Coordinates of C-alpha atoms in Angstrom, one line a residue:
X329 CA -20.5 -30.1 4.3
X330 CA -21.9 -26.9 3.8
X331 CA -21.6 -25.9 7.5
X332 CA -18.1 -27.0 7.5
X333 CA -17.4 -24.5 4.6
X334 CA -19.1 -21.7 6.2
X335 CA -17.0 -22.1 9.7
X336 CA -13.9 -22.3 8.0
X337 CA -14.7 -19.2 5.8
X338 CA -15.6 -17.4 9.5
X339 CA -12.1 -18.7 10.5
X340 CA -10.8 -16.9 7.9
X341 CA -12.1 -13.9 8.7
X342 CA -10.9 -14.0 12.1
X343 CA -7.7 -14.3 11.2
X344 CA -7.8 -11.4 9.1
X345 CA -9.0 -9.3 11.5
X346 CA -6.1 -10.3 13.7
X347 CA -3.7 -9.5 10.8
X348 CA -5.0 -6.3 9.6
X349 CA -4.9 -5.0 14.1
X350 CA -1.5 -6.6 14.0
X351 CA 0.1 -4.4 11.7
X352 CA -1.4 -1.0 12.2
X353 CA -0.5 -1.3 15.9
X354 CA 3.3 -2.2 14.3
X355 CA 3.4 0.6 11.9
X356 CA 3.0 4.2 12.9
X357 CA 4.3 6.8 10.4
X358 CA 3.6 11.1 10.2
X359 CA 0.6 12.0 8.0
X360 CA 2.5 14.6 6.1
X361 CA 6.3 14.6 5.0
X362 CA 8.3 17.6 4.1
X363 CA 11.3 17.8 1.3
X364 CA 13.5 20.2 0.9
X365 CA 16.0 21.0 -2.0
X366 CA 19.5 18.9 -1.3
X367 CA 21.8 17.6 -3.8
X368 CA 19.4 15.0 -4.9
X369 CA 19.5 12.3 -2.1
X370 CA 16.6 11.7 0.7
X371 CA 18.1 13.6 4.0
X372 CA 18.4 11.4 7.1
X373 CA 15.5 13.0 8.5
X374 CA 13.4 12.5 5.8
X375 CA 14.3 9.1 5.6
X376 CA 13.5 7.8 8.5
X377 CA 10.2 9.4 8.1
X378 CA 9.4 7.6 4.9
X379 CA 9.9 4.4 6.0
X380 CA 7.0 1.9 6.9
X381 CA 8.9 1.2 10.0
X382 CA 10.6 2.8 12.8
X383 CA 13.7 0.3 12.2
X384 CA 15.1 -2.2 9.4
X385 CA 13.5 -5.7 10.6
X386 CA 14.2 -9.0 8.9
X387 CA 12.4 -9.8 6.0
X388 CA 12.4 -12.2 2.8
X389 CA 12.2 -11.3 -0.8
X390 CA 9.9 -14.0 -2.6
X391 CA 11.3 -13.6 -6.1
X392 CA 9.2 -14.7 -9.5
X393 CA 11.5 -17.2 -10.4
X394 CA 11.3 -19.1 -6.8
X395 CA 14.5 -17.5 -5.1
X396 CA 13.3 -16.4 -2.3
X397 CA 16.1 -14.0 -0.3
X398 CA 16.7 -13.1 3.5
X399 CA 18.0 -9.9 4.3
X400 CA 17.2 -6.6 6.5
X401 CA 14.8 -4.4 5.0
X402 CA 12.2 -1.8 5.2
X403 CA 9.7 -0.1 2.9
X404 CA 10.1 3.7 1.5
X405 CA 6.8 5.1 0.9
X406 CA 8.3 7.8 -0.2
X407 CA 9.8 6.0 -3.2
X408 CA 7.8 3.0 -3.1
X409 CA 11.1 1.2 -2.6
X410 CA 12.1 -1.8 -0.5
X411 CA 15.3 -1.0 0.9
X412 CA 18.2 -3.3 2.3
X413 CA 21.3 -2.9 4.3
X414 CA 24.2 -5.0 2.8
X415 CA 27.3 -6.4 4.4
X416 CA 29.3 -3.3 4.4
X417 CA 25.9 -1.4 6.6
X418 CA 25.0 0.4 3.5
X419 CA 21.6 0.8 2.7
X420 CA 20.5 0.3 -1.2
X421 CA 17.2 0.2 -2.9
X422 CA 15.7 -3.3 -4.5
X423 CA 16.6 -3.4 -8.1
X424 CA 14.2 -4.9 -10.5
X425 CA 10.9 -4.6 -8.3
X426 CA 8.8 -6.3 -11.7
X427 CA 10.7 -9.6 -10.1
X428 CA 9.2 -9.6 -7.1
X429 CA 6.4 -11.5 -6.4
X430 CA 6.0 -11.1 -2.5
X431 CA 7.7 -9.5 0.7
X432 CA 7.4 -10.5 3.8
X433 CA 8.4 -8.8 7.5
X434 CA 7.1 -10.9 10.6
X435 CA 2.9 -10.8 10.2
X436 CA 3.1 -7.6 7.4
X437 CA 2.7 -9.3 3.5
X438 CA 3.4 -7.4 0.8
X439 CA 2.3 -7.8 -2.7
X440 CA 4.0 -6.4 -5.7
X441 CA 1.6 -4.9 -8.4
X442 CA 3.7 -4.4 -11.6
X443 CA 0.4 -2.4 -13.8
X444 CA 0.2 0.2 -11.0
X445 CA 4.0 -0.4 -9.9
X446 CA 3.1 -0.8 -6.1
X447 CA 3.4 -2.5 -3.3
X448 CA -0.2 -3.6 -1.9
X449 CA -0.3 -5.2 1.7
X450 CA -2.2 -7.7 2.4
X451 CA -5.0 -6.9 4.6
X452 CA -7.5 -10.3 4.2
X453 CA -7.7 -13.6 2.2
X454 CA -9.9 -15.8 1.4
X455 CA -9.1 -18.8 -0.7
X456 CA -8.1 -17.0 -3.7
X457 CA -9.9 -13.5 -2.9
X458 CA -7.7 -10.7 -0.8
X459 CA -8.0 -7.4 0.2
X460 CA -4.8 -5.1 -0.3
X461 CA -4.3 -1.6 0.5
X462 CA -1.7 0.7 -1.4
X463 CA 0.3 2.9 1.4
X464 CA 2.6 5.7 0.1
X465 CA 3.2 9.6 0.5
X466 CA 2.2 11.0 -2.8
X467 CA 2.6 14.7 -3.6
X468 CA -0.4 17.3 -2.5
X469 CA 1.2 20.9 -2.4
X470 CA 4.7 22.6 -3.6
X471 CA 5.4 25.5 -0.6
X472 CA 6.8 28.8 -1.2
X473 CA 9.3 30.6 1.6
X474 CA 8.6 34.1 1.5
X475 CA 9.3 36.8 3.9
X476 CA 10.0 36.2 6.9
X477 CA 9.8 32.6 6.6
X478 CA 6.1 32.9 5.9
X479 CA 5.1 29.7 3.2
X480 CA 2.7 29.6 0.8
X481 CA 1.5 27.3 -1.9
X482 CA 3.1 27.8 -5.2
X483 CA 1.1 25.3 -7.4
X484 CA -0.9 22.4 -7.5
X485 CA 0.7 19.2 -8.3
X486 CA -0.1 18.0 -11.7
X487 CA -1.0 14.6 -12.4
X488 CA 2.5 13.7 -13.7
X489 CA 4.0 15.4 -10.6
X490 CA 2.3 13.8 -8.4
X491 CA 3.4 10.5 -9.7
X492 CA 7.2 11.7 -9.7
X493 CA 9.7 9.9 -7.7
X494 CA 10.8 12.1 -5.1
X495 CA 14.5 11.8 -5.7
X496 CA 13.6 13.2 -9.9
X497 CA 11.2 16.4 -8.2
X498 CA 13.9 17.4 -5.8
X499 CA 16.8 18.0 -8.7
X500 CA 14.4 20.5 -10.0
X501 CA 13.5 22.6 -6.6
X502 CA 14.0 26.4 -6.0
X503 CA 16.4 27.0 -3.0
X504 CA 13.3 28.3 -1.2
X505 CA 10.6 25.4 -2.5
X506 CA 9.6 22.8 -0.5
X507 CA 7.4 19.5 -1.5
X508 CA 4.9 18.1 0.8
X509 CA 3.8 15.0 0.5
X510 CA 0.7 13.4 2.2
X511 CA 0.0 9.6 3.0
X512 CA -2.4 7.8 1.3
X513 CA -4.2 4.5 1.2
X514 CA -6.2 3.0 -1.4
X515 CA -7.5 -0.4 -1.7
X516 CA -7.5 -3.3 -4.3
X517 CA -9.1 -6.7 -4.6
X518 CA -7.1 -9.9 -6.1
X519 CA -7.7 -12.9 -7.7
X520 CA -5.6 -15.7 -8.7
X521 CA -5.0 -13.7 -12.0
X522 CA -4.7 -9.9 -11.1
X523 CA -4.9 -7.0 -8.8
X524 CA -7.4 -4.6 -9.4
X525 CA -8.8 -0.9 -7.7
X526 CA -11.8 -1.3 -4.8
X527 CA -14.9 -0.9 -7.0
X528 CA -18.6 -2.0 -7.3
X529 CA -17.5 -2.9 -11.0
X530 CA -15.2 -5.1 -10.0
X531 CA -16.3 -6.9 -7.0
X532 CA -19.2 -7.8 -9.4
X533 CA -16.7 -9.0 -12.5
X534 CA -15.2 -11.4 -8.9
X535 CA -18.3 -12.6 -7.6
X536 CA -20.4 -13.0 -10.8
X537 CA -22.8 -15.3 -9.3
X538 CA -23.8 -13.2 -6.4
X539 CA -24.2 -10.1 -8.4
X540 CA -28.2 -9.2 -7.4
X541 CA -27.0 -9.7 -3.4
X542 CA -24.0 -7.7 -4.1
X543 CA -25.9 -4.7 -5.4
X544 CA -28.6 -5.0 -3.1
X545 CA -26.0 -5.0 0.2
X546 CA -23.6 -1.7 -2.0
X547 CA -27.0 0.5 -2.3
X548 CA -27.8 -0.7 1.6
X549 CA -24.6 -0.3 3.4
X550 CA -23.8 3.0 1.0
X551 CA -20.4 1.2 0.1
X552 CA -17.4 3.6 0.5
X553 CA -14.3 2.1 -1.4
X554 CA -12.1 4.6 0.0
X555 CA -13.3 3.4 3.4
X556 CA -11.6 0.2 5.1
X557 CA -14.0 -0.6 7.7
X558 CA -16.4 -1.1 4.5
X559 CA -14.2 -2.9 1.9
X560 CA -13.5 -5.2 4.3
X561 CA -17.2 -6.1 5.2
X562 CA -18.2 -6.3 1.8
X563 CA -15.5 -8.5 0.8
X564 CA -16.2 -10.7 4.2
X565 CA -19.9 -10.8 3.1
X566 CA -19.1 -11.4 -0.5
X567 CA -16.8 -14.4 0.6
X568 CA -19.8 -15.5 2.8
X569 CA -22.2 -16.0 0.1

């Protein structure tokens, strides 16, 4: 029985490895994205940038309630939107993302987190433990155009302007301000009860009777939970025990 358990738990983690090579070969996107002042909407430019991926793909909407909707969508990491083209080709942002419960397009699974108000794809999961990652653009540096079109850096992003919505920071830009935002990925664990940050805190409060072999292979493997290459082994080995 017990050998049983462990080959399907190595099954598992086959398949997440497939998943998680699947989708970053699919989704290739700039490490940096500029915005300039316009009258308050994303330009075409900078949209196509933003999104997850190079084109709108089929998708479904896996609603809270059980409705689950078909459409063609894509993911603004800009805005941390998912975005639809309707019937008349025009494209409009999800309403009500604190309904959603999951998004799908082809192998890519995305989990909506309403306490930090993200998306989180899925990366592994086993049984009822998964490893997600958080992938948006968040603000790093406000540029300045000066003479001769030289740029420099104006201020650093605060805390609450770093958080902004893109569309809310542009309607207060200077004609020669710019905001550059820079992609990011942070990871989270779940349970059948909540989604919570990458930490030796919490993989402990998940795993609570494996806590001494946890903190024994964290010290070890000098555990990195900014790192994906190590989240995902501790959270293979943690599943393992």
């Amino acid at each position: 029985m017990q050998s049983q358990k462990r080959l399907f738990k190595k099954g598992l983690i086959i398949v997440g490895f497939l998943f998680l090579s699947m989708s970053v070969a699919f989704a290739q996107r700039p490490d940096r994205i500029k915005v300039k002042p316009t009258d308050g909407k994303l330009s075409a430019d900078v949209r196509s940038e933003a999104y997850y991926y190079p084109e709108f793909v089929e998708g479904e909407v896996a609603f809270r309630n059980g409705k689950v909707t078909a459409g063609v969508l894509n993911y603004n990491m800009l805005t941390g939107e998912i975005e639809f083209v309707n019937n008349k080709k025009d494209t409009l942002a999800l309403a009500n993302m604190f309904d959603v419960h999951f998004v799908s397009f082809g192998p890519d699974l995305f989990y909506y987190d309403g306490e930090s108000k993200s998306l989180l794809r899925l990366l592994q999961d086993y049984d009822n433990t998964r490893l997600l990652v958080k992938e948006r653009y968040e603000l790093t540096n406000i540029k300045n155009v000066g003479a001769f079109g030289m740029e420099s850096s104006t201020s650093a992003p605060t805390s609450s302007s770093r958080n902004q919505i893109v569309r809310d920071t542009q309607n207060t830009l200077k004609q020669n301000e710019s905001l550059i935002y820079s992609a990011r990925s942070s990871y989270y664990f779940a349970d059948k009860n909540q989604y919570m940050p990458a930490s030796k805190s919490n993989v402990l409060r998940m795993f609570p009777k494996s806590r001494s072999e946890l903190k024994k292979y964290i010290k070890e493997h000098k555990i990195n939970f900014n790192n994906k290459e190590d989240v995902s082994q501790l959270l293979q080995y943690a599943a393992g025990l």
